[in-house]
Coordinates of C-alpha atoms and ligand atoms in Angstrom, one line a residue:
M16 CA -67.8 6.9 5.6
R17 CA -64.4 5.3 6.2
T18 CA -61.4 4.2 4.1
Q19 CA -57.7 3.6 4.6
V20 CA -56.4 6.5 2.5
A21 CA -58.5 9.5 1.7
I22 CA -57.1 11.1 -1.5
V23 CA -58.1 14.7 -2.1
G24 CA -57.9 15.6 -5.8
A25 CA -58.3 13.5 -9.0
G26 CA -55.3 15.0 -10.9
P27 CA -52.3 13.0 -11.9
A28 CA -51.0 12.8 -8.3
G29 CA -54.2 11.6 -6.8
L30 CA -55.2 9.1 -9.5
V31 CA -51.7 7.5 -9.8
L32 CA -51.6 7.1 -6.1
A33 CA -55.1 5.4 -6.1
H34 CA -53.7 2.9 -8.6
L35 CA -50.5 2.3 -6.7
L36 CA -52.3 1.7 -3.5
A37 CA -54.8 -0.6 -5.1
R38 CA -51.9 -2.7 -6.4
T39 CA -50.8 -3.5 -2.8
G40 CA -54.4 -4.0 -1.6
I41 CA -54.8 -0.6 0.2
E42 CA -58.2 0.9 -0.1
S43 CA -58.7 4.5 -1.0
V44 CA -61.5 7.0 -1.9
V45 CA -60.7 9.9 -4.2
I46 CA -62.6 13.1 -3.6
E47 CA -62.7 15.5 -6.6
S48 CA -64.4 18.9 -6.6
R49 CA -65.0 19.1 -10.3
D50 CA -67.1 16.8 -12.5
R51 CA -65.5 14.0 -14.5
D52 CA -65.9 15.8 -17.9
Y53 CA -64.2 18.9 -16.6
V54 CA -61.1 17.1 -15.3
E55 CA -60.9 14.9 -18.5
R56 CA -60.8 18.0 -20.7
R57 CA -58.5 20.3 -18.7
I58 CA -55.6 21.2 -21.1
R59 CA -52.3 21.3 -19.2
A60 CA -49.0 19.5 -19.5
G61 CA -48.1 17.0 -22.2
V62 CA -44.5 15.8 -21.8
L63 CA -44.0 12.6 -20.0
E64 CA -40.6 11.6 -18.7
Q65 CA -39.2 8.1 -19.2
G66 CA -39.9 7.2 -15.6
T67 CA -43.5 8.3 -15.8
V68 CA -44.1 6.2 -18.9
D69 CA -42.3 3.2 -17.3
L70 CA -44.6 3.5 -14.2
L71 CA -47.8 3.7 -16.3
H72 CA -46.5 0.6 -18.1
E73 CA -45.8 -1.2 -14.8
L74 CA -49.4 -0.4 -13.7
G75 CA -50.8 -1.7 -17.0
L76 CA -52.2 1.7 -17.8
D77 CA -50.3 2.4 -21.0
E78 CA -52.4 0.7 -23.6
R79 CA -53.6 3.9 -25.3
L80 CA -50.4 5.8 -24.4
R81 CA -48.3 3.2 -26.4
R82 CA -50.7 3.6 -29.3
E83 CA -51.2 7.3 -29.4
G84 CA -48.2 8.8 -27.5
M85 CA -45.4 10.3 -29.6
V86 CA -42.0 9.2 -28.5
H87 CA -39.4 11.9 -29.0
R88 CA -35.7 11.2 -29.0
G89 CA -34.5 14.8 -29.3
I90 CA -35.5 18.4 -28.9
E91 CA -34.5 21.5 -31.0
L92 CA -33.0 24.7 -29.6
R93 CA -33.6 27.6 -32.0
F94 CA -31.7 30.9 -31.7
D95 CA -29.9 33.5 -33.7
G96 CA -31.6 32.2 -36.9
E97 CA -30.2 28.7 -36.5
R98 CA -31.5 25.3 -35.3
H99 CA -29.6 22.8 -33.2
R100 CA -30.8 19.4 -32.2
I101 CA -30.1 18.0 -28.7
P102 CA -30.2 14.2 -29.2
L103 CA -31.8 13.2 -25.9
S104 CA -31.7 9.4 -26.4
D105 CA -28.1 9.3 -27.7
L106 CA -27.0 11.3 -24.7
T107 CA -28.9 9.3 -22.0
G108 CA -28.4 5.6 -23.0
G109 CA -31.7 5.4 -25.0
R110 CA -34.1 7.3 -22.6
A111 CA -36.7 9.5 -24.2
I112 CA -39.8 11.6 -23.6
T113 CA -43.3 10.8 -24.7
V114 CA -45.7 13.5 -25.8
Y115 CA -49.2 12.6 -24.6
G116 CA -51.7 15.1 -23.1
Q117 CA -52.2 15.3 -19.4
Q118 CA -56.0 15.1 -20.0
E119 CA -55.5 11.8 -21.8
V120 CA -53.4 10.4 -18.9
V121 CA -56.2 11.5 -16.6
K122 CA -58.9 9.9 -18.8
D123 CA -57.0 6.6 -18.8
L124 CA -56.5 6.6 -15.1
I125 CA -60.1 7.4 -14.3
K126 CA -61.5 4.8 -16.6
A127 CA -59.2 2.0 -15.3
R128 CA -59.9 2.9 -11.7
L129 CA -63.6 2.9 -12.1
E130 CA -63.6 -0.3 -14.1
A131 CA -61.6 -1.9 -11.2
G132 CA -64.3 -0.9 -8.8
G133 CA -62.3 2.0 -7.3
Q134 CA -64.2 4.9 -5.7
I135 CA -63.8 8.4 -7.2
L136 CA -66.4 10.9 -5.9
F137 CA -66.8 13.7 -8.4
E138 CA -68.3 17.1 -7.6
A139 CA -67.3 16.4 -4.0
E140 CA -65.4 19.3 -2.6
A141 CA -63.1 18.9 0.4
A142 CA -63.9 21.7 2.9
S143 CA -61.3 20.8 5.5
V144 CA -59.0 18.2 6.9
E145 CA -59.7 17.6 10.6
Q146 CA -57.3 16.1 13.2
P147 CA -54.4 15.6 10.9
V148 CA -52.2 14.9 13.9
S149 CA -54.1 11.9 15.2
D150 CA -54.5 8.3 14.0
R151 CA -58.1 9.1 12.8
P152 CA -57.9 12.1 10.5
V153 CA -61.1 13.1 8.8
V154 CA -61.7 14.8 5.4
R155 CA -64.9 16.9 5.5
F156 CA -66.4 17.4 2.1
R157 CA -69.5 18.8 0.5
Q158 CA -71.5 17.0 -2.2
S159 CA -74.9 18.0 -3.6
G160 CA -75.2 20.6 -0.8
E161 CA -74.6 18.1 2.0
L162 CA -71.6 17.9 4.3
Y163 CA -70.0 14.4 4.8
D164 CA -67.1 13.2 6.9
L165 CA -64.6 10.7 5.4
E166 CA -62.6 9.0 8.2
C167 CA -59.3 7.4 7.3
D168 CA -55.9 6.4 8.4
F169 CA -54.1 8.9 6.2
V170 CA -55.0 11.9 4.0
A171 CA -53.1 12.4 0.7
G172 CA -53.3 16.0 -0.2
C173 CA -53.2 15.9 -4.0
D174 CA -55.5 18.9 -4.5
G175 CA -53.2 21.1 -6.5
S176 CA -52.0 24.6 -5.9
H177 CA -55.5 26.0 -4.9
G178 CA -56.6 23.1 -2.7
V179 CA -57.4 23.0 1.0
C180 CA -55.0 20.4 2.3
L181 CA -52.0 22.8 2.5
G182 CA -54.2 25.1 4.6
A183 CA -54.6 22.4 7.3
I184 CA -50.9 22.8 8.1
P185 CA -50.3 25.6 10.6
A186 CA -48.2 28.4 9.0
N187 CA -45.6 28.2 11.7
S188 CA -44.9 24.5 10.8
L189 CA -44.1 25.4 7.2
T190 CA -41.3 27.0 5.4
V191 CA -42.3 28.5 2.0
Y192 CA -39.8 29.1 -0.7
Q193 CA -41.2 31.2 -3.6
K194 CA -40.0 32.9 -6.7
D195 CA -42.2 34.8 -9.1
Y196 CA -40.7 35.3 -12.5
P197 CA -41.5 38.5 -14.4
V198 CA -42.8 36.4 -17.3
A199 CA -45.9 34.2 -18.2
W200 CA -46.8 31.9 -21.1
L201 CA -49.6 32.5 -23.4
G202 CA -50.5 28.9 -24.5
I203 CA -52.7 27.9 -27.4
L204 CA -54.0 24.6 -28.7
A205 CA -54.5 24.9 -32.5
E206 CA -56.2 22.5 -34.9
V207 CA -53.3 22.2 -37.2
A208 CA -50.7 19.5 -37.8
P209 CA -47.4 20.3 -35.9
S210 CA -44.8 22.0 -38.1
T211 CA -42.1 20.0 -36.4
E212 CA -41.5 16.4 -35.4
E213 CA -39.7 17.4 -32.2
L214 CA -40.3 20.2 -29.6
I215 CA -38.7 23.5 -30.5
Y216 CA -37.5 25.8 -27.7
A217 CA -36.9 29.2 -29.4
Y218 CA -34.9 32.0 -27.8
H219 CA -35.5 35.3 -29.5
E220 CA -34.9 39.0 -28.8
R221 CA -38.7 39.5 -28.6
G222 CA -39.0 36.6 -26.0
F223 CA -39.3 32.9 -25.8
A224 CA -41.6 30.6 -27.8
L225 CA -42.2 26.8 -27.6
H226 CA -43.6 24.6 -30.3
S227 CA -45.1 21.5 -28.8
M228 CA -47.9 19.2 -29.9
R229 CA -50.6 16.9 -28.5
T230 CA -51.5 14.7 -31.5
P231 CA -50.5 14.5 -35.2
H232 CA -53.4 17.0 -35.8
L233 CA -53.1 19.3 -32.8
S234 CA -50.3 21.8 -32.1
R235 CA -49.6 23.3 -28.7
L236 CA -47.7 26.5 -28.9
Y237 CA -46.6 29.0 -26.2
L238 CA -45.2 32.4 -26.3
Q239 CA -43.6 34.5 -23.5
C240 CA -45.7 37.4 -22.4
R241 CA -45.9 39.6 -19.3
P242 CA -47.8 38.1 -16.3
D243 CA -50.3 41.0 -16.2
E244 CA -51.3 40.7 -19.9
R245 CA -55.0 40.0 -20.7
L246 CA -56.0 37.3 -23.1
E247 CA -58.6 39.6 -24.8
D248 CA -55.7 41.8 -26.0
W249 CA -54.3 38.9 -28.0
S250 CA -56.3 38.4 -31.2
D251 CA -55.6 35.2 -33.2
R252 CA -53.8 37.3 -35.8
R253 CA -51.5 38.9 -33.1
I254 CA -50.7 35.5 -31.6
W255 CA -49.8 33.9 -34.9
D256 CA -47.8 37.0 -36.0
E257 CA -45.7 36.9 -32.8
L258 CA -45.2 33.1 -33.1
Q259 CA -44.1 33.5 -36.7
R260 CA -41.5 36.2 -35.7
R261 CA -40.0 34.2 -32.9
F262 CA -39.8 30.9 -34.8
A263 CA -38.6 32.5 -38.1
L264 CA -36.0 30.4 -39.8
E265 CA -35.0 30.3 -43.5
G266 CA -36.5 27.3 -45.3
W267 CA -39.0 26.5 -42.5
S268 CA -42.5 27.7 -42.0
L269 CA -45.1 27.6 -39.2
A270 CA -48.5 26.3 -40.2
E271 CA -51.5 28.1 -38.7
G272 CA -54.9 26.8 -37.8
P273 CA -58.0 27.5 -35.7
I274 CA -57.2 28.2 -32.0
I275 CA -59.4 26.0 -29.8
D276 CA -58.0 26.7 -26.4
R277 CA -55.9 29.6 -24.9
S278 CA -54.7 30.6 -21.5
I279 CA -52.0 32.7 -19.7
T280 CA -50.0 30.9 -17.0
P281 CA -47.5 32.9 -14.9
M282 CA -44.2 31.3 -14.3
R283 CA -43.4 30.7 -10.6
S284 CA -41.5 28.4 -8.3
V285 CA -42.9 27.4 -4.9
I286 CA -41.9 24.8 -2.4
H287 CA -43.6 24.0 0.9
E288 CA -41.4 22.3 3.4
P289 CA -42.1 19.8 5.0
M290 CA -44.6 18.0 2.7
Q291 CA -46.3 16.3 5.7
Y292 CA -48.0 17.1 8.9
G293 CA -49.0 14.3 11.1
R294 CA -51.0 11.9 8.9
L295 CA -51.6 14.5 6.2
L296 CA -49.2 14.0 3.3
L297 CA -49.0 16.5 0.4
A298 CA -48.1 15.5 -3.2
G299 CA -47.7 17.2 -6.5
D300 CA -48.8 20.8 -7.0
A301 CA -50.3 20.9 -3.5
A302 CA -46.7 20.9 -2.2
H303 CA -44.7 22.6 -5.0
I304 CA -44.9 24.4 -8.3
V305 CA -42.3 24.5 -11.0
P306 CA -42.3 27.0 -14.0
A307 CA -43.5 25.0 -17.0
T308 CA -40.3 25.5 -19.0
G309 CA -38.8 22.2 -17.9
A310 CA -42.1 20.3 -18.5
K311 CA -41.8 18.8 -15.0
G312 CA -45.0 19.5 -13.0
L313 CA -46.9 16.3 -13.8
N314 CA -43.7 14.2 -13.7
L315 CA -42.8 15.5 -10.2
A316 CA -46.4 14.8 -9.0
V317 CA -46.0 11.2 -10.2
S318 CA -42.6 10.7 -8.5
D319 CA -44.0 12.1 -5.2
V320 CA -46.8 9.5 -5.1
R321 CA -44.5 6.7 -6.0
V322 CA -42.5 7.5 -2.8
L323 CA -45.8 7.9 -0.8
A324 CA -47.2 4.6 -2.0
D325 CA -44.1 2.7 -1.0
A326 CA -44.1 4.3 2.4
L327 CA -47.8 3.5 3.0
A328 CA -47.4 -0.1 1.7
E329 CA -44.5 -0.6 4.2
W330 CA -46.6 0.8 7.1
Y331 CA -49.7 -1.4 6.3
R332 CA -47.5 -4.4 5.8
T333 CA -45.2 -4.2 8.8
G334 CA -46.3 -1.2 10.9
D335 CA -42.8 0.4 10.3
D336 CA -43.2 4.1 9.9
S337 CA -39.6 5.0 9.0
L338 CA -40.4 5.5 5.3
L339 CA -43.4 7.6 6.1
D340 CA -41.4 9.7 8.5
A341 CA -38.8 10.3 5.8
Y342 CA -41.5 11.0 3.0
S343 CA -40.9 14.7 2.8
Q344 CA -37.2 14.5 3.0
T345 CA -37.0 11.8 0.3
C346 CA -39.3 13.7 -2.1
L347 CA -37.6 17.1 -1.5
R348 CA -34.2 15.8 -2.9
R349 CA -35.9 15.4 -6.3
V350 CA -38.1 18.4 -5.9
W351 CA -35.2 20.7 -5.4
R352 CA -33.2 19.1 -8.3
V353 CA -36.2 19.7 -10.6
E354 CA -36.8 23.2 -9.2
H355 CA -33.2 24.0 -10.1
F356 CA -33.5 22.6 -13.6
S357 CA -36.8 24.4 -14.2
W358 CA -35.3 27.7 -12.9
W359 CA -32.2 27.2 -15.1
M360 CA -34.2 26.4 -18.2
T361 CA -36.5 29.4 -17.5
S362 CA -33.5 31.8 -17.1
L363 CA -31.8 30.3 -20.2
V364 CA -34.6 30.9 -22.8
H365 CA -36.6 33.9 -21.6
R366 CA -35.8 37.6 -22.1
F367 CA -36.4 39.5 -18.9
D368 CA -37.3 43.2 -18.8
E369 CA -33.9 44.2 -17.4
D370 CA -32.0 42.3 -20.1
G371 CA -30.0 44.5 -22.4
P372 CA -27.5 43.8 -25.2
F373 CA -25.0 42.4 -22.7
E374 CA -27.5 39.8 -21.3
H375 CA -28.6 38.9 -24.9
Q376 CA -25.0 38.0 -25.8
L377 CA -24.7 36.0 -22.6
H378 CA -27.9 34.0 -23.6
L379 CA -26.5 33.3 -27.0
A380 CA -23.1 32.3 -25.6
H381 CA -24.7 29.9 -23.2
L382 CA -27.0 28.4 -25.8
R383 CA -24.0 27.9 -28.2
Y384 CA -22.1 26.2 -25.5
L385 CA -25.0 23.9 -24.7
C386 CA -25.2 22.8 -28.3
G387 CA -21.5 22.5 -28.9
S388 CA -20.4 20.7 -25.8
T389 CA -21.3 17.0 -25.2
A390 CA -20.9 17.5 -21.4
A391 CA -23.3 20.5 -21.4
S392 CA -25.9 18.9 -23.7
T393 CA -25.8 15.7 -21.7
S394 CA -26.6 17.6 -18.5
L395 CA -29.6 19.2 -20.3
A396 CA -30.7 15.8 -21.8
E397 CA -30.5 13.7 -18.6
N398 CA -32.5 16.3 -16.6
Y399 CA -35.1 16.7 -19.4
V400 CA -35.8 13.0 -19.8
G401 CA -35.8 12.7 -16.0
L402 CA -33.0 11.6 -13.7
E403 CA -33.2 8.0 -12.5
T404 CA -32.1 9.0 -9.1
A405 CA -32.1 12.6 -7.7
Ligands
FAD23 C1 -53.3 26.2 -15.5 C2 -52.1 25.2 -15.5 C3 -51.5 25.0 -16.7 C4 -50.4 24.2 -16.8 N1 -49.8 24.0 -18.0 C5 -48.7 23.2 -18.1 C6 -48.0 23.0 -19.3 O1 -48.4 23.6 -20.3 N2 -46.9 22.2 -19.3 C7 -46.5 21.6 -18.1 O2 -45.5 20.9 -18.2 N3 -47.1 21.7 -17.0 C8 -48.2 22.5 -16.9 N4 -48.9 22.6 -15.7 C9 -48.4 21.9 -14.6 C10 -49.0 20.5 -14.5 O3 -50.2 20.4 -15.2 C11 -49.3 20.2 -13.0 O4 -48.0 20.2 -12.3 C12 -50.0 18.9 -12.7 O5 -51.4 19.0 -13.0 C13 -49.9 18.5 -11.2 O6 -50.7 17.4 -10.9 P1 -51.5 17.3 -9.5 O7 -52.2 16.1 -9.5 O8 -50.5 17.6 -8.4 O9 -52.4 18.6 -9.4 P2 -53.7 18.9 -10.3 O10 -53.6 18.4 -11.7 O11 -53.9 20.4 -10.2 O12 -54.9 18.2 -9.6 C14 -55.5 18.6 -8.4 C15 -56.9 18.2 -8.4 O13 -57.5 18.5 -7.2 C16 -58.8 19.0 -7.4 N5 -59.2 19.9 -6.2 C17 -58.7 21.1 -5.9 N6 -59.2 21.5 -4.7 C18 -60.0 20.5 -4.3 C19 -60.9 20.4 -3.2 N7 -61.0 21.3 -2.2 N8 -61.6 19.2 -3.0 C20 -61.5 18.2 -4.0 N9 -60.7 18.3 -5.1 C21 -60.0 19.5 -5.2 C22 -58.7 19.8 -8.7 O14 -59.9 20.0 -9.3 C23 -57.8 18.9 -9.5 O15 -58.5 17.9 -10.2 C24 -50.0 23.5 -15.6 C25 -50.6 23.7 -14.4 C26 -51.7 24.6 -14.3 C27 -52.4 24.8 -13.0

């Protein structure tokens, strides 16, 4: 088998890349280890930055997003028994976020790609990337028990944080930056109308909680827990009681409903530098992880492949490889900005084990300043909706 760009992974990075390449007439094959149903049901992120929404619009992939996505022009910070609104759009010249589940984005991207005759091989697991430093790299993959070789000009490693592409780069060619936070998120999806119109980030002495949503009938809620906690120790009652405590506010109540999905996700930051090795180019979670607090993982994956698609288009059009050579450097400017923002948000709203009364007062002072100062809240807002240039 042969194609121009072999894309490993049908997550947001791989699928958006396939669409961007198709727009400029570049052929690709997407190899995905899971089946279609699994990737279309995987509950993960759900906050789209303005730039991500604009790109999906540009690609003509936003028909359902425009209908079903919920545009939010502000977020709430809740602490010390009070609520404060950060008016995102007022502070950023009208920019906003859109709440639309990652699995819905993935569904839309897969459907449109297949309808356009694009190739996505499901249940095809990449086993290795061969000869990445040559002009004929190969992705070796397994499907229905058989091994196949996919020859290509370039390999896009969009296979997430547990993929194989990163492993094709020798360890001595990589610098790895990593920070593990002593906290995790217990996330639930509940069949109940959200109790809020905008996202609520709650800082509480017992730990952080986030009220998000996926549709007008589905609430997505998170609460800070320890990374070593076990899901089976959290009964539905215990989860709701803890959420009730952390969101408690006079005159406001949190509606409860059946929990239909739950998971524990540790918070960590990881960056692999550089994001390329010969003709293997990494994008999205394959190259970097951000703690979920800033809602950036999916958006960062999309911004990587936008840079990659431009670089590949230039190479195929003119043979000029300067954009490709600069791929990693170009992406890493934004990656580090977003890593900083996500670390900052994580530090702002979580309670860490070593935090005592002094740190608690510092958290409150910082939060009050954020809500009271236009300069400080603008900084939060412009990063949260997504910087136009990083
Ligand atoms: C468990 C989890 C929960 C998350 N929750 C949130 C959240 O609540 N809020 C938030 O903002 N962000 C969240 N994120 C982050 C966000 O979802 C990711 O940043 C985003 O999915 C990145 O997209 P991607 O395309 O780079 O990687 P992925 O979406 O991980 O896609 C990678 C794809 O590659 C496939 N793959 C892996 N290995 C192979 C192989 N060998 N061969 C072929 N295919 C392979 C995988 O099956 C997958 O489909 C979460 C991430 C994870 C992992």
